Amino acid sequence: MNNPLYVAYHDEGWGQPLHDDQELFELLCMETYQAGLSWETVLNKRQAFRQAFHGYHLQHVADMTDEELEALMNNPAIIRNRAKIFATRANAQAFLQVQAEFGAFDVYLWFFVDGKTMVNDVPDYSQAPAKTTLSEKISKNLKKRGFKFTGPVAVLSFMQVAGLVDDHENDCEWKGN
């Protein structure tokens, strides 16, 4: 990949255990935006999404009005999918409920992997699964809690970026780091 954003994303964050709730929320949102699109498209619009959604400050996003969300449909710098835009607010509201119940979204999320990154054998990334039994379980739980666009494929991608699973190729210098 020649896109500097993509290279930096892989080298500086992808697969590194993440425990900051605001960063987890942003990455969860980014995974929801990706549905049906390339990851590169989402990365290229990341800064615009940050501006549109108040730096992903949870309470600000949760409090956005329908009018504010509708206005984003006129913003060419972001992915203008109404369902995804409205899902961002719904997910902020659900995220806040999880925080209230567990003390932090981080606590809730990492419980699924007993607090440790699962390192998978990935000889070639093209052989890595699109979803797993665990991503299906988390997806089901998230949906029950009111999250949107959190199917098992998006959840596995989120688990990878947040470091719950290490799916770097076996010969990648970042494997197990």
PDB file of C-alpha atoms in Angstrom:
ATOM      1  CA  MET A   1       0.000   0.000   0.000  1.00  0.00           C
ATOM      2  CA  ASN A   2       1.409   3.365  -1.019  1.00  0.00           C
ATOM      3  CA  ASN A   3      -1.048   5.611   0.820  1.00  0.00           C
ATOM      4  CA  PRO A   4       0.910   7.213   3.714  1.00  0.00           C
ATOM      5  CA  LEU A   5      -2.270   7.303   5.844  1.00  0.00           C
ATOM      6  CA  TYR A   6      -2.704   3.554   5.389  1.00  0.00           C
ATOM      7  CA  VAL A   7       0.953   2.796   6.145  1.00  0.00           C
ATOM      8  CA  ALA A   8       0.900   4.973   9.272  1.00  0.00           C
ATOM      9  CA  TYR A   9      -2.395   3.420  10.361  1.00  0.00           C
ATOM     10  CA  HIS A  10      -0.876  -0.066  10.135  1.00  0.00           C
ATOM     11  CA  ASP A  11       2.508   0.791  11.602  1.00  0.00           C
ATOM     12  CA  GLU A  12       1.395   3.109  14.397  1.00  0.00           C
ATOM     13  CA  GLY A  13      -1.798   1.612  15.677  1.00  0.00           C
ATOM     14  CA  TRP A  14      -3.383  -1.376  13.976  1.00  0.00           C
ATOM     15  CA  GLY A  15      -3.315  -4.316  16.334  1.00  0.00           C
ATOM     16  CA  GLN A  16      -1.909  -2.417  19.302  1.00  0.00           C
ATOM     17  CA  PRO A  17      -3.957  -3.012  22.471  1.00  0.00           C
ATOM     18  CA  LEU A  18      -6.136   0.034  22.950  1.00  0.00           C
ATOM     19  CA  HIS A  19      -7.866   0.928  26.203  1.00  0.00           C
ATOM     20  CA  ASP A  20      -8.895   4.575  25.782  1.00  0.00           C
ATOM     21  CA  ASP A  21     -12.684   4.787  25.479  1.00  0.00           C
ATOM     22  CA  GLN A  22     -12.739   7.858  23.226  1.00  0.00           C
ATOM     23  CA  GLU A  23     -10.258   6.250  20.818  1.00  0.00           C
ATOM     24  CA  LEU A  24     -12.229   3.000  20.926  1.00  0.00           C
ATOM     25  CA  PHE A  25     -15.374   4.935  20.042  1.00  0.00           C
ATOM     26  CA  GLU A  26     -13.710   6.636  17.088  1.00  0.00           C
ATOM     27  CA  LEU A  27     -12.391   3.336  15.740  1.00  0.00           C
ATOM     28  CA  LEU A  28     -15.754   1.644  16.208  1.00  0.00           C
ATOM     29  CA  CYS A  29     -17.354   4.472  14.228  1.00  0.00           C
ATOM     30  CA  MET A  30     -14.752   4.182  11.490  1.00  0.00           C
ATOM     31  CA  GLU A  31     -15.496   0.474  11.161  1.00  0.00           C
ATOM     32  CA  THR A  32     -19.189   1.240  10.818  1.00  0.00           C
ATOM     33  CA  TYR A  33     -18.448   3.736   8.039  1.00  0.00           C
ATOM     34  CA  GLN A  34     -16.441   1.138   6.152  1.00  0.00           C
ATOM     35  CA  ALA A  35     -19.385  -1.208   5.536  1.00  0.00           C
ATOM     36  CA  GLY A  36     -19.480  -1.645   1.763  1.00  0.00           C
ATOM     37  CA  LEU A  37     -16.466   0.610   1.177  1.00  0.00           C
ATOM     38  CA  SER A  38     -12.688   0.321   1.162  1.00  0.00           C
ATOM     39  CA  TRP A  39     -10.724   1.040   4.309  1.00  0.00           C
ATOM     40  CA  GLU A  40      -8.630   3.524   2.363  1.00  0.00           C
ATOM     41  CA  THR A  41     -11.768   5.568   1.598  1.00  0.00           C
ATOM     42  CA  VAL A  42     -12.584   5.764   5.305  1.00  0.00           C
ATOM     43  CA  LEU A  43      -9.008   6.674   6.272  1.00  0.00           C
ATOM     44  CA  ASN A  44      -8.943   9.460   3.698  1.00  0.00           C
ATOM     45  CA  LYS A  45     -12.048  10.973   5.323  1.00  0.00           C
ATOM     46  CA  ARG A  46     -10.987  10.426   8.934  1.00  0.00           C
ATOM     47  CA  GLN A  47     -10.141  14.052   9.721  1.00  0.00           C
ATOM     48  CA  ALA A  48     -13.396  15.279   8.201  1.00  0.00           C
ATOM     49  CA  PHE A  49     -15.349  12.782  10.290  1.00  0.00           C
ATOM     50  CA  ARG A  50     -13.528  13.997  13.410  1.00  0.00           C
ATOM     51  CA  GLN A  51     -14.617  17.546  12.642  1.00  0.00           C
ATOM     52  CA  ALA A  52     -18.171  16.549  11.793  1.00  0.00           C
ATOM     53  CA  PHE A  53     -18.546  14.557  15.014  1.00  0.00           C
ATOM     54  CA  HIS A  54     -16.949  16.935  17.527  1.00  0.00           C
ATOM     55  CA  GLY A  55     -13.692  14.980  17.816  1.00  0.00           C
ATOM     56  CA  TYR A  56     -15.824  11.953  18.752  1.00  0.00           C
ATOM     57  CA  HIS A  57     -16.536  13.450  22.154  1.00  0.00           C
ATOM     58  CA  LEU A  58     -19.159  10.949  23.276  1.00  0.00           C
ATOM     59  CA  GLN A  59     -21.647  13.250  24.963  1.00  0.00           C
ATOM     60  CA  HIS A  60     -21.530  15.794  22.142  1.00  0.00           C
ATOM     61  CA  VAL A  61     -22.192  13.075  19.561  1.00  0.00           C
ATOM     62  CA  ALA A  62     -24.928  11.487  21.695  1.00  0.00           C
ATOM     63  CA  ASP A  63     -26.636  14.893  21.985  1.00  0.00           C
ATOM     64  CA  MET A  64     -26.554  15.760  18.269  1.00  0.00           C
ATOM     65  CA  THR A  65     -29.978  16.681  16.938  1.00  0.00           C
ATOM     66  CA  ASP A  66     -31.645  15.221  13.871  1.00  0.00           C
ATOM     67  CA  GLU A  67     -31.128  18.593  12.193  1.00  0.00           C
ATOM     68  CA  GLU A  68     -27.363  18.507  12.865  1.00  0.00           C
ATOM     69  CA  LEU A  69     -27.136  14.980  11.513  1.00  0.00           C
ATOM     70  CA  GLU A  70     -29.219  15.858   8.435  1.00  0.00           C
ATOM     71  CA  ALA A  71     -26.913  18.831   7.768  1.00  0.00           C
ATOM     72  CA  LEU A  72     -23.984  16.408   7.545  1.00  0.00           C
ATOM     73  CA  MET A  73     -25.610  14.931   4.452  1.00  0.00           C
ATOM     74  CA  ASN A  74     -24.416  18.103   2.673  1.00  0.00           C
ATOM     75  CA  ASN A  75     -20.794  17.647   3.756  1.00  0.00           C
ATOM     76  CA  PRO A  76     -18.839  16.262   0.763  1.00  0.00           C
ATOM     77  CA  ALA A  77     -15.779  15.610   2.952  1.00  0.00           C
ATOM     78  CA  ILE A  78     -17.444  12.663   4.729  1.00  0.00           C
ATOM     79  CA  ILE A  79     -19.274   9.537   3.610  1.00  0.00           C
ATOM     80  CA  ARG A  80     -22.816  10.824   3.174  1.00  0.00           C
ATOM     81  CA  ASN A  81     -24.787   7.762   4.117  1.00  0.00           C
ATOM     82  CA  ARG A  82     -27.759   8.806   6.246  1.00  0.00           C
ATOM     83  CA  ALA A  83     -28.010   5.473   8.066  1.00  0.00           C
ATOM     84  CA  LYS A  84     -24.314   5.547   8.999  1.00  0.00           C
ATOM     85  CA  ILE A  85     -24.478   9.183  10.102  1.00  0.00           C
ATOM     86  CA  PHE A  86     -27.472   8.509  12.354  1.00  0.00           C
ATOM     87  CA  ALA A  87     -25.834   5.278  13.582  1.00  0.00           C
ATOM     88  CA  THR A  88     -22.943   7.364  14.916  1.00  0.00           C
ATOM     89  CA  ARG A  89     -25.312   9.107  17.341  1.00  0.00           C
ATOM     90  CA  ALA A  90     -27.056   5.843  18.269  1.00  0.00           C
ATOM     91  CA  ASN A  91     -23.689   4.218  18.909  1.00  0.00           C
ATOM     92  CA  ALA A  92     -22.563   7.120  21.099  1.00  0.00           C
ATOM     93  CA  GLN A  93     -25.730   6.724  23.161  1.00  0.00           C
ATOM     94  CA  ALA A  94     -25.236   2.941  23.450  1.00  0.00           C
ATOM     95  CA  PHE A  95     -21.548   3.444  24.255  1.00  0.00           C
ATOM     96  CA  LEU A  96     -22.457   5.774  27.131  1.00  0.00           C
ATOM     97  CA  GLN A  97     -24.886   3.155  28.468  1.00  0.00           C
ATOM     98  CA  VAL A  98     -22.134   0.514  28.401  1.00  0.00           C
ATOM     99  CA  GLN A  99     -19.818   2.921  30.227  1.00  0.00           C
ATOM    100  CA  ALA A 100     -22.477   3.491  32.874  1.00  0.00           C
ATOM    101  CA  GLU A 101     -22.976  -0.246  33.337  1.00  0.00           C
ATOM    102  CA  PHE A 102     -19.333  -1.377  33.290  1.00  0.00           C
ATOM    103  CA  GLY A 103     -17.440   1.763  34.308  1.00  0.00           C
ATOM    104  CA  ALA A 104     -15.733   1.878  30.906  1.00  0.00           C
ATOM    105  CA  PHE A 105     -16.364   0.482  27.445  1.00  0.00           C
ATOM    106  CA  ASP A 106     -12.809  -0.850  27.667  1.00  0.00           C
ATOM    107  CA  VAL A 107     -13.785  -3.098  30.604  1.00  0.00           C
ATOM    108  CA  TYR A 108     -16.796  -4.435  28.714  1.00  0.00           C
ATOM    109  CA  LEU A 109     -14.878  -5.052  25.492  1.00  0.00           C
ATOM    110  CA  TRP A 110     -11.717  -6.653  26.880  1.00  0.00           C
ATOM    111  CA  PHE A 111     -13.788  -9.007  29.043  1.00  0.00           C
ATOM    112  CA  PHE A 112     -14.522 -10.980  25.860  1.00  0.00           C
ATOM    113  CA  VAL A 113     -10.807 -11.887  25.524  1.00  0.00           C
ATOM    114  CA  ASP A 114     -10.001 -12.155  29.253  1.00  0.00           C
ATOM    115  CA  GLY A 115      -7.984  -8.939  29.018  1.00  0.00           C
ATOM    116  CA  LYS A 116      -5.338 -10.440  26.703  1.00  0.00           C
ATOM    117  CA  THR A 117      -4.697 -10.066  23.002  1.00  0.00           C
ATOM    118  CA  MET A 118      -5.446 -13.245  21.077  1.00  0.00           C
ATOM    119  CA  VAL A 119      -2.534 -13.844  18.668  1.00  0.00           C
ATOM    120  CA  ASN A 120      -3.701 -15.772  15.610  1.00  0.00           C
ATOM    121  CA  ASP A 121      -1.694 -17.801  13.126  1.00  0.00           C
ATOM    122  CA  VAL A 122      -1.969 -15.840   9.866  1.00  0.00           C
ATOM    123  CA  PRO A 123       0.450 -17.157   7.216  1.00  0.00           C
ATOM    124  CA  ASP A 124      -1.132 -14.894   4.584  1.00  0.00           C
ATOM    125  CA  TYR A 125      -3.670 -12.165   5.300  1.00  0.00           C
ATOM    126  CA  SER A 126      -5.818 -13.280   2.378  1.00  0.00           C
ATOM    127  CA  GLN A 127      -6.455 -16.464   4.395  1.00  0.00           C
ATOM    128  CA  ALA A 128      -7.646 -14.637   7.508  1.00  0.00           C
ATOM    129  CA  PRO A 129     -11.356 -15.047   8.241  1.00  0.00           C
ATOM    130  CA  ALA A 130     -13.775 -12.160   7.672  1.00  0.00           C
ATOM    131  CA  LYS A 131     -15.592 -13.029  10.896  1.00  0.00           C
ATOM    132  CA  THR A 132     -15.171 -15.424  13.793  1.00  0.00           C
ATOM    133  CA  THR A 133     -17.329 -17.072  16.414  1.00  0.00           C
ATOM    134  CA  LEU A 134     -16.114 -14.421  18.872  1.00  0.00           C
ATOM    135  CA  SER A 135     -16.892 -11.505  16.548  1.00  0.00           C
ATOM    136  CA  GLU A 136     -20.368 -12.984  16.047  1.00  0.00           C
ATOM    137  CA  LYS A 137     -20.842 -13.194  19.832  1.00  0.00           C
ATOM    138  CA  ILE A 138     -19.698  -9.595  20.405  1.00  0.00           C
ATOM    139  CA  SER A 139     -21.765  -8.371  17.452  1.00  0.00           C
ATOM    140  CA  LYS A 140     -24.883  -9.979  18.869  1.00  0.00           C
ATOM    141  CA  ASN A 141     -24.233  -8.420  22.280  1.00  0.00           C
ATOM    142  CA  LEU A 142     -23.575  -4.970  20.804  1.00  0.00           C
ATOM    143  CA  LYS A 143     -26.756  -5.100  18.732  1.00  0.00           C
ATOM    144  CA  LYS A 144     -28.736  -6.131  21.819  1.00  0.00           C
ATOM    145  CA  ARG A 145     -27.372  -2.991  23.499  1.00  0.00           C
ATOM    146  CA  GLY A 146     -28.540  -0.763  20.629  1.00  0.00           C
ATOM    147  CA  PHE A 147     -25.403  -0.468  18.506  1.00  0.00           C
ATOM    148  CA  LYS A 148     -25.838  -0.097  14.735  1.00  0.00           C
ATOM    149  CA  PHE A 149     -23.683  -1.295  11.801  1.00  0.00           C
ATOM    150  CA  THR A 150     -21.857  -3.671  14.142  1.00  0.00           C
ATOM    151  CA  GLY A 151     -22.134  -6.929  12.266  1.00  0.00           C
ATOM    152  CA  PRO A 152     -19.573  -9.681  12.857  1.00  0.00           C
ATOM    153  CA  VAL A 153     -17.312  -8.571   9.981  1.00  0.00           C
ATOM    154  CA  ALA A 154     -17.161  -4.974  11.245  1.00  0.00           C
ATOM    155  CA  VAL A 155     -16.666  -6.238  14.801  1.00  0.00           C
ATOM    156  CA  LEU A 156     -13.733  -8.458  13.792  1.00  0.00           C
ATOM    157  CA  SER A 157     -12.127  -5.495  12.016  1.00  0.00           C
ATOM    158  CA  PHE A 158     -12.686  -3.433  15.165  1.00  0.00           C
ATOM    159  CA  MET A 159     -11.175  -6.190  17.326  1.00  0.00           C
ATOM    160  CA  GLN A 160      -8.121  -6.210  15.045  1.00  0.00           C
ATOM    161  CA  VAL A 161      -7.576  -2.464  15.095  1.00  0.00           C
ATOM    162  CA  ALA A 162      -8.145  -2.269  18.876  1.00  0.00           C
ATOM    163  CA  GLY A 163      -5.654  -5.071  19.507  1.00  0.00           C
ATOM    164  CA  LEU A 164      -8.046  -7.632  20.944  1.00  0.00           C
ATOM    165  CA  VAL A 165      -6.817  -9.965  18.240  1.00  0.00           C
ATOM    166  CA  ASP A 166      -3.454  -9.875  16.485  1.00  0.00           C
ATOM    167  CA  ASP A 167      -4.053 -10.870  12.896  1.00  0.00           C
ATOM    168  CA  HIS A 168      -0.805  -9.508  11.491  1.00  0.00           C
ATOM    169  CA  GLU A 169       0.717 -11.921   9.002  1.00  0.00           C
ATOM    170  CA  ASN A 170       3.182 -14.240  10.701  1.00  0.00           C
ATOM    171  CA  ASP A 171       6.147 -12.611   8.946  1.00  0.00           C
ATOM    172  CA  CYS A 172       5.025  -9.030   9.703  1.00  0.00           C
ATOM    173  CA  GLU A 173       7.468  -7.133  11.901  1.00  0.00           C
ATOM    174  CA  TRP A 174       4.535  -5.988  14.057  1.00  0.00           C
ATOM    175  CA  LYS A 175       3.329  -9.553  14.867  1.00  0.00           C
ATOM    176  CA  GLY A 176       3.079  -9.987  18.636  1.00  0.00           C
ATOM    177  CA  ASN A 177       4.182  -6.413  19.403  1.00  0.00           C
TER     178      ASN A 177
END
